[in-house]
Coordinates of C-alpha atoms in Angstrom, one line a residue:
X293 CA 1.0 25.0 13.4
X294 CA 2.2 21.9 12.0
X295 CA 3.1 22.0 8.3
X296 CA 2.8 18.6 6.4
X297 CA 4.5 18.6 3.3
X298 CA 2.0 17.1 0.9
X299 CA 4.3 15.7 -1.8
X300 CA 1.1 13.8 -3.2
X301 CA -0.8 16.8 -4.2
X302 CA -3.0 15.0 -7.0
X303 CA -4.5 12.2 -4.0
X304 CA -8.0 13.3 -5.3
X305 CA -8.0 11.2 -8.4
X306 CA -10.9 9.2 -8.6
X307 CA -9.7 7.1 -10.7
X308 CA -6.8 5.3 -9.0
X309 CA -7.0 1.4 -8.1
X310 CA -7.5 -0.2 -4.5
X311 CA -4.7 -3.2 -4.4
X312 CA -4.2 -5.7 -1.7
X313 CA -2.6 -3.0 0.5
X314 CA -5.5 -0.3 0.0
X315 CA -8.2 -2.8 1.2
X316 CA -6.2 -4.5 4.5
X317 CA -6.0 -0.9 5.6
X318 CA -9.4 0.2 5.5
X319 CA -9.8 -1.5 9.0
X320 CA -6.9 0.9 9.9
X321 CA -8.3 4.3 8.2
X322 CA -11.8 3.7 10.0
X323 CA -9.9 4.4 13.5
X324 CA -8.9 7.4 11.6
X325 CA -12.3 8.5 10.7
X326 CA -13.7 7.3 13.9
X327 CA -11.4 9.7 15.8
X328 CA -11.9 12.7 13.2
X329 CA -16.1 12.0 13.6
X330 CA -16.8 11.5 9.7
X331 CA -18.1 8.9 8.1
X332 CA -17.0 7.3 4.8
X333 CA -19.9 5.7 2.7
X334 CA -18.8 2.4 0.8
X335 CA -20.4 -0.6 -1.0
X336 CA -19.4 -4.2 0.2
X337 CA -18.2 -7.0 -2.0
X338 CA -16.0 -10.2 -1.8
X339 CA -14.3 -11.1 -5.3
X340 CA -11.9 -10.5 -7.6
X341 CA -11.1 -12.2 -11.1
X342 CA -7.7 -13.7 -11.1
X343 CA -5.8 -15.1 -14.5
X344 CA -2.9 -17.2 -13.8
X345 CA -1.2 -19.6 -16.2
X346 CA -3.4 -22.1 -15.8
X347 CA -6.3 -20.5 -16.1
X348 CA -8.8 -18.4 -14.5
X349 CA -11.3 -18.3 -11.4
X350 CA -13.2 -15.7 -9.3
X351 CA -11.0 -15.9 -6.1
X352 CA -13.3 -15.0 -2.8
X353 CA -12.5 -14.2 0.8
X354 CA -14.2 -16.3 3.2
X355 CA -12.8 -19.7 5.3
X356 CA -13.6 -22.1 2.9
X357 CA -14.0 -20.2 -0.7
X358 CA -10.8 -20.8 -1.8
X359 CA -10.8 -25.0 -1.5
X360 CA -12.2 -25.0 -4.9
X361 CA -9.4 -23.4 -6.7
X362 CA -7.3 -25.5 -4.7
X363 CA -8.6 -28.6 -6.0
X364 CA -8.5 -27.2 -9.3
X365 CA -4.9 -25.5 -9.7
X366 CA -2.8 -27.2 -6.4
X367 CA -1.7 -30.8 -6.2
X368 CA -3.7 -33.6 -4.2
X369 CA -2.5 -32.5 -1.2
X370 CA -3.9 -28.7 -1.6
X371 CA -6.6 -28.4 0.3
X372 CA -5.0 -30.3 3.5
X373 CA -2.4 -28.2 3.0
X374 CA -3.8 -25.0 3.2
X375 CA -6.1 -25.5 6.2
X376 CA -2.8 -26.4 7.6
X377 CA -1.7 -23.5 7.1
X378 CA -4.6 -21.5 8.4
X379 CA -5.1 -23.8 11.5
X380 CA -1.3 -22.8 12.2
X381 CA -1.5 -19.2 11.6
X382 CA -4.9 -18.0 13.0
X383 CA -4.8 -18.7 16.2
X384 CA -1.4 -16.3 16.0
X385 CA -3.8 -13.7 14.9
X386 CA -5.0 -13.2 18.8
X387 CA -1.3 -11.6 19.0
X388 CA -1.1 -9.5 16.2
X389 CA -4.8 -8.1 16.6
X390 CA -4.4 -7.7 20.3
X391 CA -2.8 -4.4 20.1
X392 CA -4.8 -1.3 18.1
X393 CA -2.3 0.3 15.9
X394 CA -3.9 4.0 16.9
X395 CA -2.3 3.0 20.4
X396 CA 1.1 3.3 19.1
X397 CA 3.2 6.8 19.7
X398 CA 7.0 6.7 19.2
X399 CA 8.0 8.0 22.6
X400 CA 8.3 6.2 26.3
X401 CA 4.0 6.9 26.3
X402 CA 3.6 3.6 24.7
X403 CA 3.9 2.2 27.5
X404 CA 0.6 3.7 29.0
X405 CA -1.0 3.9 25.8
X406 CA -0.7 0.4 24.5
X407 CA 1.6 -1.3 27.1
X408 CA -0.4 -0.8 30.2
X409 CA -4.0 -0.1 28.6
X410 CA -4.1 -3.8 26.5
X411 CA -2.4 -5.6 28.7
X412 CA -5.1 -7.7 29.5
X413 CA -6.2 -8.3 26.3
X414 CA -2.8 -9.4 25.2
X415 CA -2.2 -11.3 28.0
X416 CA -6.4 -13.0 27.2
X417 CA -4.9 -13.6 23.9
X418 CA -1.6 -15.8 24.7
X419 CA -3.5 -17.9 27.2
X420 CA -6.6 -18.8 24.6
X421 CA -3.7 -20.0 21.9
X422 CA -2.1 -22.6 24.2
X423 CA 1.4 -23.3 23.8
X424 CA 1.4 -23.9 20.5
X425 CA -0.1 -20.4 19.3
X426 CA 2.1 -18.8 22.2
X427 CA 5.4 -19.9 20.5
X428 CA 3.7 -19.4 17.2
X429 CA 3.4 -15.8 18.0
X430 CA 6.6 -15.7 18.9
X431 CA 7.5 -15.5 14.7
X432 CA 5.5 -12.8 14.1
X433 CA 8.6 -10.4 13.1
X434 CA 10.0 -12.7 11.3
X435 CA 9.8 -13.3 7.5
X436 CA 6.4 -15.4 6.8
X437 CA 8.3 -17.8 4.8
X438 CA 9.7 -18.9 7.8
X439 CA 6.1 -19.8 9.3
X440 CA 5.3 -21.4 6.1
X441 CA 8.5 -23.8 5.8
X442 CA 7.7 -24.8 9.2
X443 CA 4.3 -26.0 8.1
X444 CA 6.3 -28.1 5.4
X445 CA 4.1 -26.2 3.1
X446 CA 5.1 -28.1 -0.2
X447 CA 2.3 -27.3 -2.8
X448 CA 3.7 -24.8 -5.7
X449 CA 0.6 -23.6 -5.9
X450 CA 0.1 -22.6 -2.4
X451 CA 3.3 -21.1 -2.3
X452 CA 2.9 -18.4 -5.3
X453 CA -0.3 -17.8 -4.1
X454 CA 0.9 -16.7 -1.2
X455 CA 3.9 -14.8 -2.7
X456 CA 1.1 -13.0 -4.5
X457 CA -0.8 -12.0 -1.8
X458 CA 2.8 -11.1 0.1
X459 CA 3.9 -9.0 -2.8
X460 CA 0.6 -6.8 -3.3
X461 CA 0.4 -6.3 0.7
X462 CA 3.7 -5.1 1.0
X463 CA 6.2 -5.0 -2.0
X464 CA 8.1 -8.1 -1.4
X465 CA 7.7 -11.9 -1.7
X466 CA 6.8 -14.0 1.7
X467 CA 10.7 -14.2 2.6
X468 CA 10.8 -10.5 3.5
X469 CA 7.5 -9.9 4.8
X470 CA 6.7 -9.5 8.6
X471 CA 4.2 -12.8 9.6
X472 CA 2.6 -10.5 11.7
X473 CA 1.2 -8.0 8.5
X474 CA 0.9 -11.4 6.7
X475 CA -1.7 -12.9 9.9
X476 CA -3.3 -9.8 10.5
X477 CA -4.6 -10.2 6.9
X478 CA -5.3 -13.6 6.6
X479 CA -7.2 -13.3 10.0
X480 CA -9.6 -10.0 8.6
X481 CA -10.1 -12.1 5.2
X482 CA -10.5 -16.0 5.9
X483 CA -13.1 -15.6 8.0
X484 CA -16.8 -16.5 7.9
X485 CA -19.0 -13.5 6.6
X486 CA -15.4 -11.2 5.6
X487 CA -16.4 -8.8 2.7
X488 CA -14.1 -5.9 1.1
X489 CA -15.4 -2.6 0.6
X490 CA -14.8 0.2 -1.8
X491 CA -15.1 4.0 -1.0
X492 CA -18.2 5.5 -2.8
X493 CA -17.1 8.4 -5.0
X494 CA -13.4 6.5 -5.7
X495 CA -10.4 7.0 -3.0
X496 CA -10.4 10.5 -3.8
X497 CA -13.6 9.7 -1.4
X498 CA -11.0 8.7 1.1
X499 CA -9.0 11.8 1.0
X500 CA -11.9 13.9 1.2
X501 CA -13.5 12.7 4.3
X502 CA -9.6 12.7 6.0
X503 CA -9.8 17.2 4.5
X504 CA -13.1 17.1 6.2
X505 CA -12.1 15.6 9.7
X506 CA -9.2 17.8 9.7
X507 CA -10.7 21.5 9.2
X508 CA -13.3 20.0 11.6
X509 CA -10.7 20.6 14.5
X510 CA -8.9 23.2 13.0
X511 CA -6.5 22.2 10.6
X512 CA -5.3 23.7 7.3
X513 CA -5.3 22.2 4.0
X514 CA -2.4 24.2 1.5
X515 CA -2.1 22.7 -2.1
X516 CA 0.2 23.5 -4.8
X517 CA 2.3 24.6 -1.9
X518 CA 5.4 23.4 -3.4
X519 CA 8.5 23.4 -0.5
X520 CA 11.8 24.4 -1.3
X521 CA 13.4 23.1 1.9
X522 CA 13.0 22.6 5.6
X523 CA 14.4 25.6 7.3
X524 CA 16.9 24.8 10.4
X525 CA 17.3 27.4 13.2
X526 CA 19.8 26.8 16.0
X527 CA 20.0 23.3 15.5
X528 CA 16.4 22.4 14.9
X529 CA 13.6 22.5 12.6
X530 CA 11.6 25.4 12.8
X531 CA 9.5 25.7 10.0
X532 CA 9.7 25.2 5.8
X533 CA 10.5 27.9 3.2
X534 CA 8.1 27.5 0.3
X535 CA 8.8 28.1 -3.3
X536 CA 7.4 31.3 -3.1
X537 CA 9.1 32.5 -0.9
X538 CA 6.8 32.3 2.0
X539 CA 8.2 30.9 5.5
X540 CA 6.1 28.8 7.0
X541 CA 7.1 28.7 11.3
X542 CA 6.2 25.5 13.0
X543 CA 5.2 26.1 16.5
X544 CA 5.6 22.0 17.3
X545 CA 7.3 20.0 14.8
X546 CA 8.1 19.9 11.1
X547 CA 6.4 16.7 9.5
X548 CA 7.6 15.4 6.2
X549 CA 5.3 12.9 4.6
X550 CA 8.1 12.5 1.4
X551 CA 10.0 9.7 1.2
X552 CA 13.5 9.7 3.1
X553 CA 15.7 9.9 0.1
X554 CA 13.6 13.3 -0.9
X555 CA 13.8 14.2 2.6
X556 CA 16.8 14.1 2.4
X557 CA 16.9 16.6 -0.4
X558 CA 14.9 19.4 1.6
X559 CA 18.1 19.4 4.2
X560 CA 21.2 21.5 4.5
X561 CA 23.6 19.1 4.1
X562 CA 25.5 20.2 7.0
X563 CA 22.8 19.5 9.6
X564 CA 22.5 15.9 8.4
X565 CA 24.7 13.4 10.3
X566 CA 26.8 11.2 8.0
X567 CA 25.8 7.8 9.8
X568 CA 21.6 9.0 8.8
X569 CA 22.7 10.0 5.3
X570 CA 24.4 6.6 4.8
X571 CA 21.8 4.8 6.3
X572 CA 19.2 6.6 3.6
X573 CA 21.1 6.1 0.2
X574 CA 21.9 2.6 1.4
X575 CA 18.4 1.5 1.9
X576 CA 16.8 -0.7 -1.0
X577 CA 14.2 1.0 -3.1
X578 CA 11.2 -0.9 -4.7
X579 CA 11.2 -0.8 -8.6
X580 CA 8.7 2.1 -10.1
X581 CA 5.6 1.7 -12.2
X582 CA 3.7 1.4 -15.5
X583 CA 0.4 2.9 -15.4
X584 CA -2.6 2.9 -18.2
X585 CA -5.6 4.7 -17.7
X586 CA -8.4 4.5 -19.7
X587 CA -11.9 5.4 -20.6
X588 CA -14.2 3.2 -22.8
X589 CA -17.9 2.8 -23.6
X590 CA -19.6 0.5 -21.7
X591 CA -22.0 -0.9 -24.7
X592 CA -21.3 -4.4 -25.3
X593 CA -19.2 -5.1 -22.5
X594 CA -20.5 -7.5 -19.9
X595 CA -22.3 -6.7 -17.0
X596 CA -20.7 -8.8 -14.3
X597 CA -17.1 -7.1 -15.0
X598 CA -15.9 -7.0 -11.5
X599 CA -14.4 -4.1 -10.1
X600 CA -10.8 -5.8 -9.6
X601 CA -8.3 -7.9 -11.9
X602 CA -5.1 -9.5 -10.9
X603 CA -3.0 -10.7 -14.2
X604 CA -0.1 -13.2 -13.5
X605 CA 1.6 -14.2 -17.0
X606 CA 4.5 -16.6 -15.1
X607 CA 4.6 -18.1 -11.9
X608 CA 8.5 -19.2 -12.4
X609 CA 9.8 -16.4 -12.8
X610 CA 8.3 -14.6 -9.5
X611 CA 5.8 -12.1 -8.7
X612 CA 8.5 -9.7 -8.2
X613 CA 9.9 -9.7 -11.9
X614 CA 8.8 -6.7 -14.4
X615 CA 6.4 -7.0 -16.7
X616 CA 5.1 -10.2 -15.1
X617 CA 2.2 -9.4 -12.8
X618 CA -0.7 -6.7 -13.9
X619 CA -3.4 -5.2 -11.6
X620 CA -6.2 -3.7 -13.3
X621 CA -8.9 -1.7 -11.3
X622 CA -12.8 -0.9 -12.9
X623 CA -14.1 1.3 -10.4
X624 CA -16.8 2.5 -11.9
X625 CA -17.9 -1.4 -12.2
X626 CA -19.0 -0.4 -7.8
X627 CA -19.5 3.8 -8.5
X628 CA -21.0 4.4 -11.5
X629 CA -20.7 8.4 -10.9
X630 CA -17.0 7.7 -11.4
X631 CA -17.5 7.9 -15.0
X632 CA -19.9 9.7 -17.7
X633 CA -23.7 7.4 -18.3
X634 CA -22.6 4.7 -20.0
X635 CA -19.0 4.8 -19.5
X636 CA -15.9 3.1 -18.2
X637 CA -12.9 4.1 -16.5
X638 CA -10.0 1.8 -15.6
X639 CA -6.6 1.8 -14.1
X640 CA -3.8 -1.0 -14.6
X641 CA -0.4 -0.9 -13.8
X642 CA 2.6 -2.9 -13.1
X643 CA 2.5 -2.8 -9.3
X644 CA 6.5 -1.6 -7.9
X645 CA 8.4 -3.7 -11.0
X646 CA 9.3 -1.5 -13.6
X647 CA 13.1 -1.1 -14.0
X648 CA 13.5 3.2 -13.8
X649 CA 17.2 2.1 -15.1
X650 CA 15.1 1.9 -18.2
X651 CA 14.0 5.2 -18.6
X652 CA 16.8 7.2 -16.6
X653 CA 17.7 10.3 -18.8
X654 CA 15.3 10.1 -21.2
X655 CA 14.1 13.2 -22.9
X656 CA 9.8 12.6 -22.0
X657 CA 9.4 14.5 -25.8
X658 CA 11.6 12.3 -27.7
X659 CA 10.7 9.4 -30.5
X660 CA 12.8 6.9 -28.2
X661 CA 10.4 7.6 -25.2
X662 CA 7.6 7.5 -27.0
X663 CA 8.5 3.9 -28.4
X664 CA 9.8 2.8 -25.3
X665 CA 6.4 3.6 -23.6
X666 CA 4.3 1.8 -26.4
X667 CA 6.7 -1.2 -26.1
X668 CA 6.3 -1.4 -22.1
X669 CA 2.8 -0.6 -22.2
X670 CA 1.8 -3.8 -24.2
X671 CA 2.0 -6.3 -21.3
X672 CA -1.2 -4.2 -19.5
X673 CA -3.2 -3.7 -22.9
X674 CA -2.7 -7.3 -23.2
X675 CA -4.3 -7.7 -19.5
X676 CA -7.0 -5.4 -20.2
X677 CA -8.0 -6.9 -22.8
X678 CA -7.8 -10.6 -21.6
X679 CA -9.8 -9.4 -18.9
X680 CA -12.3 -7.3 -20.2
X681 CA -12.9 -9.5 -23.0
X682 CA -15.2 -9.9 -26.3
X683 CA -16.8 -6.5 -26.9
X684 CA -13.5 -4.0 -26.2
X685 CA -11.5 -2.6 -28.2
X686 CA -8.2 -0.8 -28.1
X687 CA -9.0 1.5 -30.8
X688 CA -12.9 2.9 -29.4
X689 CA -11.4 3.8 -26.1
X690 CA -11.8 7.5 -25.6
X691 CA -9.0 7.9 -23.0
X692 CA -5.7 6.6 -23.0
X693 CA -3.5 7.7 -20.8
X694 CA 0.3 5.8 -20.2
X695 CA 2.3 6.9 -17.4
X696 CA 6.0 5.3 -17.0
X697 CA 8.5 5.6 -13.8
X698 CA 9.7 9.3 -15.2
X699 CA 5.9 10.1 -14.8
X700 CA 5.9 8.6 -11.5
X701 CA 8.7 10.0 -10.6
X702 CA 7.9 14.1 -12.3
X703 CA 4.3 14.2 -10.6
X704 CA 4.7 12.3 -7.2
X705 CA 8.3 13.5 -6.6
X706 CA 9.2 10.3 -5.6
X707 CA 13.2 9.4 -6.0
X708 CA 13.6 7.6 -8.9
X709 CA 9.7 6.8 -8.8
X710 CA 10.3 3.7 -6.5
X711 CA 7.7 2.2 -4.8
X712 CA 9.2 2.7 -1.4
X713 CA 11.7 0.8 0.4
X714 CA 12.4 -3.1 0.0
X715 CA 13.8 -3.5 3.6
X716 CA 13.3 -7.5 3.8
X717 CA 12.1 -8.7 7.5
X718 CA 14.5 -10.1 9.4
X719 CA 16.9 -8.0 7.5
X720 CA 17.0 -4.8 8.6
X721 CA 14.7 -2.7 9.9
X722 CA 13.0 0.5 8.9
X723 CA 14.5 3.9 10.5
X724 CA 11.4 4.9 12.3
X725 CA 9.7 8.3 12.7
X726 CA 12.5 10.4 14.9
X727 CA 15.4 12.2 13.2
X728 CA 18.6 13.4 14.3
X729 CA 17.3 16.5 14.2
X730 CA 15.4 17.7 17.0
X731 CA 11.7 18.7 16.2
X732 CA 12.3 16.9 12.6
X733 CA 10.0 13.9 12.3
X734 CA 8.9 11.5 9.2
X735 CA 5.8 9.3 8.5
X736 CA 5.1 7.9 5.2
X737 CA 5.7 4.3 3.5
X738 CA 9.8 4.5 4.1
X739 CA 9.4 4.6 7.9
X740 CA 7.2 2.0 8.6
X741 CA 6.7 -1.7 7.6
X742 CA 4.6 -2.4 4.5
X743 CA 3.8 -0.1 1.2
X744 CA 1.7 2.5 -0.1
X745 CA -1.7 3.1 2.0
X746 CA -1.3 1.2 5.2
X747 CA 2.2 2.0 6.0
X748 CA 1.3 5.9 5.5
X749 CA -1.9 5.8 7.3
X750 CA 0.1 4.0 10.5
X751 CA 3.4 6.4 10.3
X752 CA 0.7 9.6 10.2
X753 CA -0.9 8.1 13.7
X754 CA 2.3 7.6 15.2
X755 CA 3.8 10.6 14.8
X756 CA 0.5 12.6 15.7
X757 CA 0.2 10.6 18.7
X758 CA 3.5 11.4 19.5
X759 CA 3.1 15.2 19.5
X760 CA -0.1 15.2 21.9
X761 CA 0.3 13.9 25.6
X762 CA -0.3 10.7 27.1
X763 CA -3.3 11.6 28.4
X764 CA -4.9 13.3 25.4
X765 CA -4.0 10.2 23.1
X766 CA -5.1 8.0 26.0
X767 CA -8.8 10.3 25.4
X768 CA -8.9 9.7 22.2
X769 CA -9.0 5.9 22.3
X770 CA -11.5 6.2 25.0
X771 CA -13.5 8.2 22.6
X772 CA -13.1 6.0 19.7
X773 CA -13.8 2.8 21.9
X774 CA -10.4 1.0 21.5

């Protein structure tokens, strides 16, 4: 048996918002499903409300939707410039599509399983971008900024928006994001006839069907299953000791889904190399969060709400700086059964910005937290309530719920509450799924490029595909049609 340690044992909220990252890897998580034989219901849509600075407008996906805005919010030259930019980046897409991430494995396999097998189609895909997309393509690890200033993108606009979308796909601004996760995006969403789609039931929807696929073949689900540490036996990892006591023996591999630096903290410290330790506590972590959750009668609020909400307050001072850039998530706005008749429920936080500095070594029952948690918490109400508008009210919400990096960190058991890693591309690079210790391997968001959903769903496959053999993976994308 293979024991995953689930150190995100509340992933059934239905409740919790779908950001930039969530949505670009649906495409990714329906391979999943595919593979697993469940299916996933979800209702289709194409717009989210965006307030900026200078204003507001309904941002949709689509080729030619966005022109509008341009010509409202960018400089003469918007429009030009941004077809520039997607006449200079889509044929590049060829590239980074060519190759189905389920393909990957972390051994010498690859080669058959994605090397060999799409060959062809990556070869088909250099040839139909020319010259110019071939050498294009060559840029696809490097930070998208790069593609951009070699555009001569000048348009401020253009170029927050863009940080934006950078920043909620991956953590960091367009000067440390890979072009290739930057292309793969812009390719699935400025496209004619592109729509989003939300889970039915919430993401808890998500995590269900995923429970589902994996009893279908076998697997165990063990929750509230808290691990102690990962048990090393002759020089390898042979299983996990539990909090209860119970020992847990692996018969392949040990998988930890936590993040490195908690990783870490399951670990003799005598088994773990001093070059991988460094390598760990030197690595950059992504600020934490503020979240609000709240529920609110639906009576007087209007009916075309929108299920998403994406609050900038100030463009100069970046999309990375705290208190600065909201997200707010109705859900039940798409799946009403999310909430009671006639009710609301709605997530906002500040996405990977809040400080934990802040809040280090504070008592959670003291009057300093409590004020420091009302002070903080102002920048979302603020959102909500500019978003929302006429017809709520702070005071007739029935839930109110504030969560702050200590909460982040107390019931994700996430180090410090961070985010993840902010490895910048071109930079460094991530350390990968392997460990120094044999039969030790790690998937999650701090071994693989990107944040949150995506980077988890893509480190899970690869490490699963690299405990099977070549032959069973190479079945499974037969029987999935990839």
């Amino acid at each position: 048996m293979i024991y995953l340690e689930a150190q995100l044992t509340r992933l059934r909220s239905k409740a919790t918002n779908l950001t930039l990252a969530h949505l670009c890897s649906l495409v990714f998580n329906q391979e999943v499903l595919d593979a697993l034989g469940v299916s996933l219901p979800c209702v289709k849509y194409d717009s989210w409300m965006v307030y900026i600075p200078e204003g507001e407008f309904l941002s949709r996906i689509g080729p030619t939707e966005f022109f509008k805005d341009l010509e409202k919010y960018g400089t003469p030259n918007a429009v030009q410039e941004w077809q520039k930019l997607l006449d200079g980046i889509l044929p590049m897409s060829a590239a980074a599509m060519a190759l189905p991430p389920l393909s990957i494995r972390g051994d010498f396999g690859v080669l058959s399983t994605a090397a060999a097998r799409y060959a062809p189609s990556l070869l088909k895909s250099f040839v139909q971008m020319g010259p110019q997309g071939a050498l294009g393509a060559t840029k696809l690890l490097r930070p998208f900024s790069e593609v951009m200033d070699s555009l001569e993108l000048k348009d401020p606009f253009i170029r927050n928006w863009v940080d934006l979308l950078s920043f909620l796909l991956a953590g960091v601004k367009t000067n440390g994001i890979l072009s290739a996760e930057m292309v793969y995006m812009f390719a699935e969403w400025y496209q004619p006839g592109s729509c989003l789609e939300y889970p039915l039931h919430g993401t808890g929807a998500v995590v269900d069907a995923l429970v589902q696929g994996m009893k279908k073949f076998g697997g165990r689900l063990s929750l509230g299953s808290h691990v102690e540490k990962i048990v090393i036996e002759n020089d390898r990892a042979s299983g996990v000791k539990l909090r209860s006591g119970q020992f847990v023996r692996a018969k392949k591999a040990v998988i930890s889904n936590a993040s490195m630096w908690d990783t870490l903290k399951l670990l003799p410290k005598e088994v773990v190399p001093k070059s991988y330790l460094d390598r760990v506590n030197t690595t950059p972590q992504c600020e934490s969060f503020m979240h609000l959750h709240l529920g609110f009668d639906a009576e007087g609020i209007r009916e075309d709400l929108g299920i998403h909400h994406i609050v900038v307050n100030d463009w100069e001072r970046g999309v990375d700086a705290d208190q600065n850039v909201v997200l707010i998530s109705i859900p039940s706005v798409l799946s009403p059964d999310l909430a009671p008749p006639g009710k609301h429920v709605l997530h906002a936080y500040l996405p990977g910005t809040e400080p934990f500095g802040l809040w280090e070594g504070l008592d959670r029952r003291s009057t300093e937290y409590k004020n420091l948690k009302a002070e903080r918490s102002e920048v979302m109400w603020r959102a909500v309530e500019r978003a929302i508008g006429a017809g709520f009210s702070r005071d007739k919400c029935e839930v109110k719920l504030v969560g702050t990096p200590l909460t982040h960190q107390r019931f994700l058991r996430r180090n410090r509450g961070t985010y993840g890693p902010a490895i910048e591309a071109g930079k460094n690079s991530f350390p990968g799924h392997s460990t120094p210790i044999p039969q030790l391997y790690c998937c999650g968001d701090s071994t693989f490029p990107g944040i949150g959903v995506p980077a988890v769903a893509a480190s899970g496959a690869i490490v699963a595909n690299s405990l099977v053999s070549v032959s069973q993976h190479s079945q499974l994308l037969d029987a999935i049609g990839i």
